[in-house]
Amino acid sequence: MRRVKAYPVYFIKNDTGYTVFNEAIGMVSEGRDLEDAIYSSKDAIELLAYDFLIDGRDFPEPENCLGTDEKYDFINYVVCDLERYFRLDNDNKVKKNCTIPESLAKAGESRGLNFSKILTYALEKELNLA
């Protein structure tokens, strides 16, 4: 399941390109041209969403991120995959020890279950990522 959402971002044109921001989520980025500014703001929002996810915090919804007191030249929306960096980081595996009832361990082993795969799925489901 992917959580793809469109976030508002505010653009300020300057001598070197664009500054892009959204105060509500604490995102500031820049780009040398419009395409670069849009891409960098998308990337910045996805990285922020990753940090929130790792810290166990809910990332703000787009409708709660609209509005600013700052002056800007125009507003646009960027479409962000809020779990992109989580999936990219998922290639690195870590070993975790866990304790389960012996009867479950024996039953699982007799059926050839992959305990790591099951635990990964259960954690993804608990974190609303599956």
JSON list of C-alpha atoms in Angstrom, two decimals:
[
{"chain": "A", "resi": 1, "resn": "MET", "atom": "CA", "xyz": [0.00, 0.00, 0.00]},
{"chain": "A", "resi": 2, "resn": "ARG", "atom": "CA", "xyz": [1.42, 3.35, -1.00]},
{"chain": "A", "resi": 3, "resn": "ARG", "atom": "CA", "xyz": [0.43, 6.58, 0.63]},
{"chain": "A", "resi": 4, "resn": "VAL", "atom": "CA", "xyz": [0.61, 9.08, -2.21]},
{"chain": "A", "resi": 5, "resn": "LYS", "atom": "CA", "xyz": [-0.58, 12.60, -1.45]},
{"chain": "A", "resi": 6, "resn": "ALA", "atom": "CA", "xyz": [-0.36, 16.05, -3.01]},
{"chain": "A", "resi": 7, "resn": "TYR", "atom": "CA", "xyz": [1.18, 18.70, -0.75]},
{"chain": "A", "resi": 8, "resn": "PRO", "atom": "CA", "xyz": [1.02, 22.46, -1.28]},
{"chain": "A", "resi": 9, "resn": "VAL", "atom": "CA", "xyz": [4.36, 24.21, -1.72]},
{"chain": "A", "resi": 10, "resn": "TYR", "atom": "CA", "xyz": [5.08, 27.91, -2.07]},
{"chain": "A", "resi": 11, "resn": "PHE", "atom": "CA", "xyz": [7.59, 29.28, -4.58]},
{"chain": "A", "resi": 12, "resn": "ILE", "atom": "CA", "xyz": [9.70, 32.41, -4.42]},
{"chain": "A", "resi": 13, "resn": "LYS", "atom": "CA", "xyz": [11.58, 33.35, -7.59]},
{"chain": "A", "resi": 14, "resn": "ASN", "atom": "CA", "xyz": [15.08, 34.71, -6.96]},
{"chain": "A", "resi": 15, "resn": "ASP", "atom": "CA", "xyz": [18.28, 35.42, -8.93]},
{"chain": "A", "resi": 16, "resn": "THR", "atom": "CA", "xyz": [19.55, 31.83, -8.67]},
{"chain": "A", "resi": 17, "resn": "GLY", "atom": "CA", "xyz": [16.27, 29.97, -9.25]},
{"chain": "A", "resi": 18, "resn": "TYR", "atom": "CA", "xyz": [13.50, 29.21, -6.78]},
{"chain": "A", "resi": 19, "resn": "THR", "atom": "CA", "xyz": [13.13, 28.80, -3.04]},
{"chain": "A", "resi": 20, "resn": "VAL", "atom": "CA", "xyz": [10.31, 26.43, -2.12]},
{"chain": "A", "resi": 21, "resn": "PHE", "atom": "CA", "xyz": [8.73, 26.05, 1.31]},
{"chain": "A", "resi": 22, "resn": "ASN", "atom": "CA", "xyz": [5.84, 24.79, 3.38]},
{"chain": "A", "resi": 23, "resn": "GLU", "atom": "CA", "xyz": [5.91, 26.16, 6.92]},
{"chain": "A", "resi": 24, "resn": "ALA", "atom": "CA", "xyz": [3.37, 23.68, 8.28]},
{"chain": "A", "resi": 25, "resn": "ILE", "atom": "CA", "xyz": [5.75, 20.74, 7.84]},
{"chain": "A", "resi": 26, "resn": "GLY", "atom": "CA", "xyz": [9.00, 22.69, 8.20]},
{"chain": "A", "resi": 27, "resn": "MET", "atom": "CA", "xyz": [10.12, 22.12, 4.61]},
{"chain": "A", "resi": 28, "resn": "VAL", "atom": "CA", "xyz": [12.43, 24.51, 2.78]},
{"chain": "A", "resi": 29, "resn": "SER", "atom": "CA", "xyz": [14.16, 23.60, -0.45]},
{"chain": "A", "resi": 30, "resn": "GLU", "atom": "CA", "xyz": [15.44, 25.21, -3.62]},
{"chain": "A", "resi": 31, "resn": "GLY", "atom": "CA", "xyz": [16.13, 24.60, -7.27]},
{"chain": "A", "resi": 32, "resn": "ARG", "atom": "CA", "xyz": [18.02, 26.28, -10.06]},
{"chain": "A", "resi": 33, "resn": "ASP", "atom": "CA", "xyz": [14.94, 26.09, -12.31]},
{"chain": "A", "resi": 34, "resn": "LEU", "atom": "CA", "xyz": [11.27, 25.25, -11.85]},
{"chain": "A", "resi": 35, "resn": "GLU", "atom": "CA", "xyz": [11.67, 21.51, -12.55]},
{"chain": "A", "resi": 36, "resn": "ASP", "atom": "CA", "xyz": [14.57, 21.23, -10.11]},
{"chain": "A", "resi": 37, "resn": "ALA", "atom": "CA", "xyz": [12.64, 23.14, -7.44]},
{"chain": "A", "resi": 38, "resn": "ILE", "atom": "CA", "xyz": [9.59, 20.89, -7.81]},
{"chain": "A", "resi": 39, "resn": "TYR", "atom": "CA", "xyz": [11.71, 17.74, -7.62]},
{"chain": "A", "resi": 40, "resn": "SER", "atom": "CA", "xyz": [13.72, 18.95, -4.62]},
{"chain": "A", "resi": 41, "resn": "SER", "atom": "CA", "xyz": [10.54, 19.92, -2.72]},
{"chain": "A", "resi": 42, "resn": "LYS", "atom": "CA", "xyz": [9.03, 16.49, -3.41]},
{"chain": "A", "resi": 43, "resn": "ASP", "atom": "CA", "xyz": [12.22, 14.82, -2.19]},
{"chain": "A", "resi": 44, "resn": "ALA", "atom": "CA", "xyz": [12.34, 17.02, 0.92]},
{"chain": "A", "resi": 45, "resn": "ILE", "atom": "CA", "xyz": [8.73, 16.20, 1.85]},
{"chain": "A", "resi": 46, "resn": "GLU", "atom": "CA", "xyz": [9.33, 12.45, 1.36]},
{"chain": "A", "resi": 47, "resn": "LEU", "atom": "CA", "xyz": [12.42, 12.63, 3.59]},
{"chain": "A", "resi": 48, "resn": "LEU", "atom": "CA", "xyz": [10.44, 14.47, 6.26]},
{"chain": "A", "resi": 49, "resn": "ALA", "atom": "CA", "xyz": [7.72, 11.81, 6.08]},
{"chain": "A", "resi": 50, "resn": "TYR", "atom": "CA", "xyz": [10.41, 9.13, 6.58]},
{"chain": "A", "resi": 51, "resn": "ASP", "atom": "CA", "xyz": [11.69, 10.90, 9.69]},
{"chain": "A", "resi": 52, "resn": "PHE", "atom": "CA", "xyz": [8.16, 11.14, 11.09]},
{"chain": "A", "resi": 53, "resn": "LEU", "atom": "CA", "xyz": [7.54, 7.44, 10.38]},
{"chain": "A", "resi": 54, "resn": "ILE", "atom": "CA", "xyz": [10.80, 6.34, 12.04]},
{"chain": "A", "resi": 55, "resn": "ASP", "atom": "CA", "xyz": [9.98, 8.52, 15.08]},
{"chain": "A", "resi": 56, "resn": "GLY", "atom": "CA", "xyz": [6.47, 7.03, 15.29]},
{"chain": "A", "resi": 57, "resn": "ARG", "atom": "CA", "xyz": [4.74, 10.34, 14.54]},
{"chain": "A", "resi": 58, "resn": "ASP", "atom": "CA", "xyz": [1.89, 10.92, 12.10]},
{"chain": "A", "resi": 59, "resn": "PHE", "atom": "CA", "xyz": [2.82, 13.07, 9.12]},
{"chain": "A", "resi": 60, "resn": "PRO", "atom": "CA", "xyz": [0.48, 16.05, 8.63]},
{"chain": "A", "resi": 61, "resn": "GLU", "atom": "CA", "xyz": [-2.27, 15.71, 6.05]},
{"chain": "A", "resi": 62, "resn": "PRO", "atom": "CA", "xyz": [-2.03, 18.03, 3.01]},
{"chain": "A", "resi": 63, "resn": "GLU", "atom": "CA", "xyz": [-5.20, 19.94, 3.93]},
{"chain": "A", "resi": 64, "resn": "ASN", "atom": "CA", "xyz": [-3.56, 20.87, 7.25]},
{"chain": "A", "resi": 65, "resn": "CYS", "atom": "CA", "xyz": [-0.52, 22.29, 5.44]},
{"chain": "A", "resi": 66, "resn": "LEU", "atom": "CA", "xyz": [-2.19, 25.01, 3.40]},
{"chain": "A", "resi": 67, "resn": "GLY", "atom": "CA", "xyz": [-1.49, 28.66, 4.07]},
{"chain": "A", "resi": 68, "resn": "THR", "atom": "CA", "xyz": [1.45, 30.87, 4.95]},
{"chain": "A", "resi": 69, "resn": "ASP", "atom": "CA", "xyz": [2.13, 34.36, 6.26]},
{"chain": "A", "resi": 70, "resn": "GLU", "atom": "CA", "xyz": [5.23, 34.62, 4.06]},
{"chain": "A", "resi": 71, "resn": "LYS", "atom": "CA", "xyz": [5.18, 36.41, 0.72]},
{"chain": "A", "resi": 72, "resn": "TYR", "atom": "CA", "xyz": [5.46, 34.09, -2.28]},
{"chain": "A", "resi": 73, "resn": "ASP", "atom": "CA", "xyz": [5.18, 34.27, -6.06]},
{"chain": "A", "resi": 74, "resn": "PHE", "atom": "CA", "xyz": [2.96, 31.23, -6.60]},
{"chain": "A", "resi": 75, "resn": "ILE", "atom": "CA", "xyz": [1.71, 28.00, -5.06]},
{"chain": "A", "resi": 76, "resn": "ASN", "atom": "CA", "xyz": [1.81, 24.54, -6.59]},
{"chain": "A", "resi": 77, "resn": "TYR", "atom": "CA", "xyz": [1.16, 21.00, -5.41]},
{"chain": "A", "resi": 78, "resn": "VAL", "atom": "CA", "xyz": [3.73, 18.21, -5.49]},
{"chain": "A", "resi": 79, "resn": "VAL", "atom": "CA", "xyz": [2.69, 14.57, -5.45]},
{"chain": "A", "resi": 80, "resn": "CYS", "atom": "CA", "xyz": [4.67, 12.67, -2.82]},
{"chain": "A", "resi": 81, "resn": "ASP", "atom": "CA", "xyz": [5.04, 8.99, -1.99]},
{"chain": "A", "resi": 82, "resn": "LEU", "atom": "CA", "xyz": [5.18, 9.20, 1.81]},
{"chain": "A", "resi": 83, "resn": "GLU", "atom": "CA", "xyz": [6.71, 5.72, 2.14]},
{"chain": "A", "resi": 84, "resn": "ARG", "atom": "CA", "xyz": [9.34, 5.99, -0.62]},
{"chain": "A", "resi": 85, "resn": "TYR", "atom": "CA", "xyz": [12.36, 6.34, 1.67]},
{"chain": "A", "resi": 86, "resn": "PHE", "atom": "CA", "xyz": [11.03, 3.71, 4.04]},
{"chain": "A", "resi": 87, "resn": "ARG", "atom": "CA", "xyz": [10.98, 1.21, 1.16]},
{"chain": "A", "resi": 88, "resn": "LEU", "atom": "CA", "xyz": [14.43, 2.29, -0.05]},
{"chain": "A", "resi": 89, "resn": "ASP", "atom": "CA", "xyz": [15.84, 1.84, 3.45]},
{"chain": "A", "resi": 90, "resn": "ASN", "atom": "CA", "xyz": [14.18, -1.58, 3.72]},
{"chain": "A", "resi": 91, "resn": "ASP", "atom": "CA", "xyz": [16.99, -3.26, 1.76]},
{"chain": "A", "resi": 92, "resn": "ASN", "atom": "CA", "xyz": [19.28, -3.11, 4.80]},
{"chain": "A", "resi": 93, "resn": "LYS", "atom": "CA", "xyz": [18.49, -6.03, 7.10]},
{"chain": "A", "resi": 94, "resn": "VAL", "atom": "CA", "xyz": [19.11, -6.13, 10.85]},
{"chain": "A", "resi": 95, "resn": "LYS", "atom": "CA", "xyz": [19.07, -9.12, 13.13]},
{"chain": "A", "resi": 96, "resn": "LYS", "atom": "CA", "xyz": [16.59, -8.99, 16.02]},
{"chain": "A", "resi": 97, "resn": "ASN", "atom": "CA", "xyz": [16.14, -11.60, 18.70]},
{"chain": "A", "resi": 98, "resn": "CYS", "atom": "CA", "xyz": [12.62, -12.25, 19.88]},
{"chain": "A", "resi": 99, "resn": "THR", "atom": "CA", "xyz": [10.96, -14.65, 22.26]},
{"chain": "A", "resi": 100, "resn": "ILE", "atom": "CA", "xyz": [7.91, -16.70, 21.31]},
{"chain": "A", "resi": 101, "resn": "PRO", "atom": "CA", "xyz": [6.19, -19.66, 22.97]},
{"chain": "A", "resi": 102, "resn": "GLU", "atom": "CA", "xyz": [8.02, -22.93, 22.34]},
{"chain": "A", "resi": 103, "resn": "SER", "atom": "CA", "xyz": [4.85, -24.56, 20.99]},
{"chain": "A", "resi": 104, "resn": "LEU", "atom": "CA", "xyz": [4.56, -21.86, 18.30]},
{"chain": "A", "resi": 105, "resn": "ALA", "atom": "CA", "xyz": [8.23, -22.23, 17.40]},
{"chain": "A", "resi": 106, "resn": "LYS", "atom": "CA", "xyz": [7.91, -26.00, 16.99]},
{"chain": "A", "resi": 107, "resn": "ALA", "atom": "CA", "xyz": [4.68, -25.74, 14.99]},
{"chain": "A", "resi": 108, "resn": "GLY", "atom": "CA", "xyz": [6.17, -23.08, 12.71]},
{"chain": "A", "resi": 109, "resn": "GLU", "atom": "CA", "xyz": [9.38, -25.02, 12.18]},
{"chain": "A", "resi": 110, "resn": "SER", "atom": "CA", "xyz": [7.48, -28.21, 11.36]},
{"chain": "A", "resi": 111, "resn": "ARG", "atom": "CA", "xyz": [5.61, -26.33, 8.65]},
{"chain": "A", "resi": 112, "resn": "GLY", "atom": "CA", "xyz": [8.76, -24.67, 7.31]},
{"chain": "A", "resi": 113, "resn": "LEU", "atom": "CA", "xyz": [7.57, -21.15, 8.07]},
{"chain": "A", "resi": 114, "resn": "ASN", "atom": "CA", "xyz": [9.89, -18.22, 7.45]},
{"chain": "A", "resi": 115, "resn": "PHE", "atom": "CA", "xyz": [9.83, -16.45, 10.84]},
{"chain": "A", "resi": 116, "resn": "SER", "atom": "CA", "xyz": [11.61, -13.34, 9.53]},
{"chain": "A", "resi": 117, "resn": "LYS", "atom": "CA", "xyz": [9.11, -12.92, 6.72]},
{"chain": "A", "resi": 118, "resn": "ILE", "atom": "CA", "xyz": [6.15, -13.32, 9.08]},
{"chain": "A", "resi": 119, "resn": "LEU", "atom": "CA", "xyz": [7.57, -10.88, 11.62]},
{"chain": "A", "resi": 120, "resn": "THR", "atom": "CA", "xyz": [8.32, -8.35, 8.86]},
{"chain": "A", "resi": 121, "resn": "TYR", "atom": "CA", "xyz": [4.75, -8.61, 7.58]},
{"chain": "A", "resi": 122, "resn": "ALA", "atom": "CA", "xyz": [3.31, -8.29, 11.10]},
{"chain": "A", "resi": 123, "resn": "LEU", "atom": "CA", "xyz": [5.39, -5.17, 11.80]},
{"chain": "A", "resi": 124, "resn": "GLU", "atom": "CA", "xyz": [4.41, -3.60, 8.46]},
{"chain": "A", "resi": 125, "resn": "LYS", "atom": "CA", "xyz": [0.74, -4.30, 9.26]},
{"chain": "A", "resi": 126, "resn": "GLU", "atom": "CA", "xyz": [1.08, -2.86, 12.78]},
{"chain": "A", "resi": 127, "resn": "LEU", "atom": "CA", "xyz": [2.74, 0.28, 11.33]},
{"chain": "A", "resi": 128, "resn": "ASN", "atom": "CA", "xyz": [0.03, 0.55, 8.62]},
{"chain": "A", "resi": 129, "resn": "LEU", "atom": "CA", "xyz": [2.58, -0.10, 5.85]},
{"chain": "A", "resi": 130, "resn": "ALA", "atom": "CA", "xyz": [1.08, -3.37, 4.53]}
]
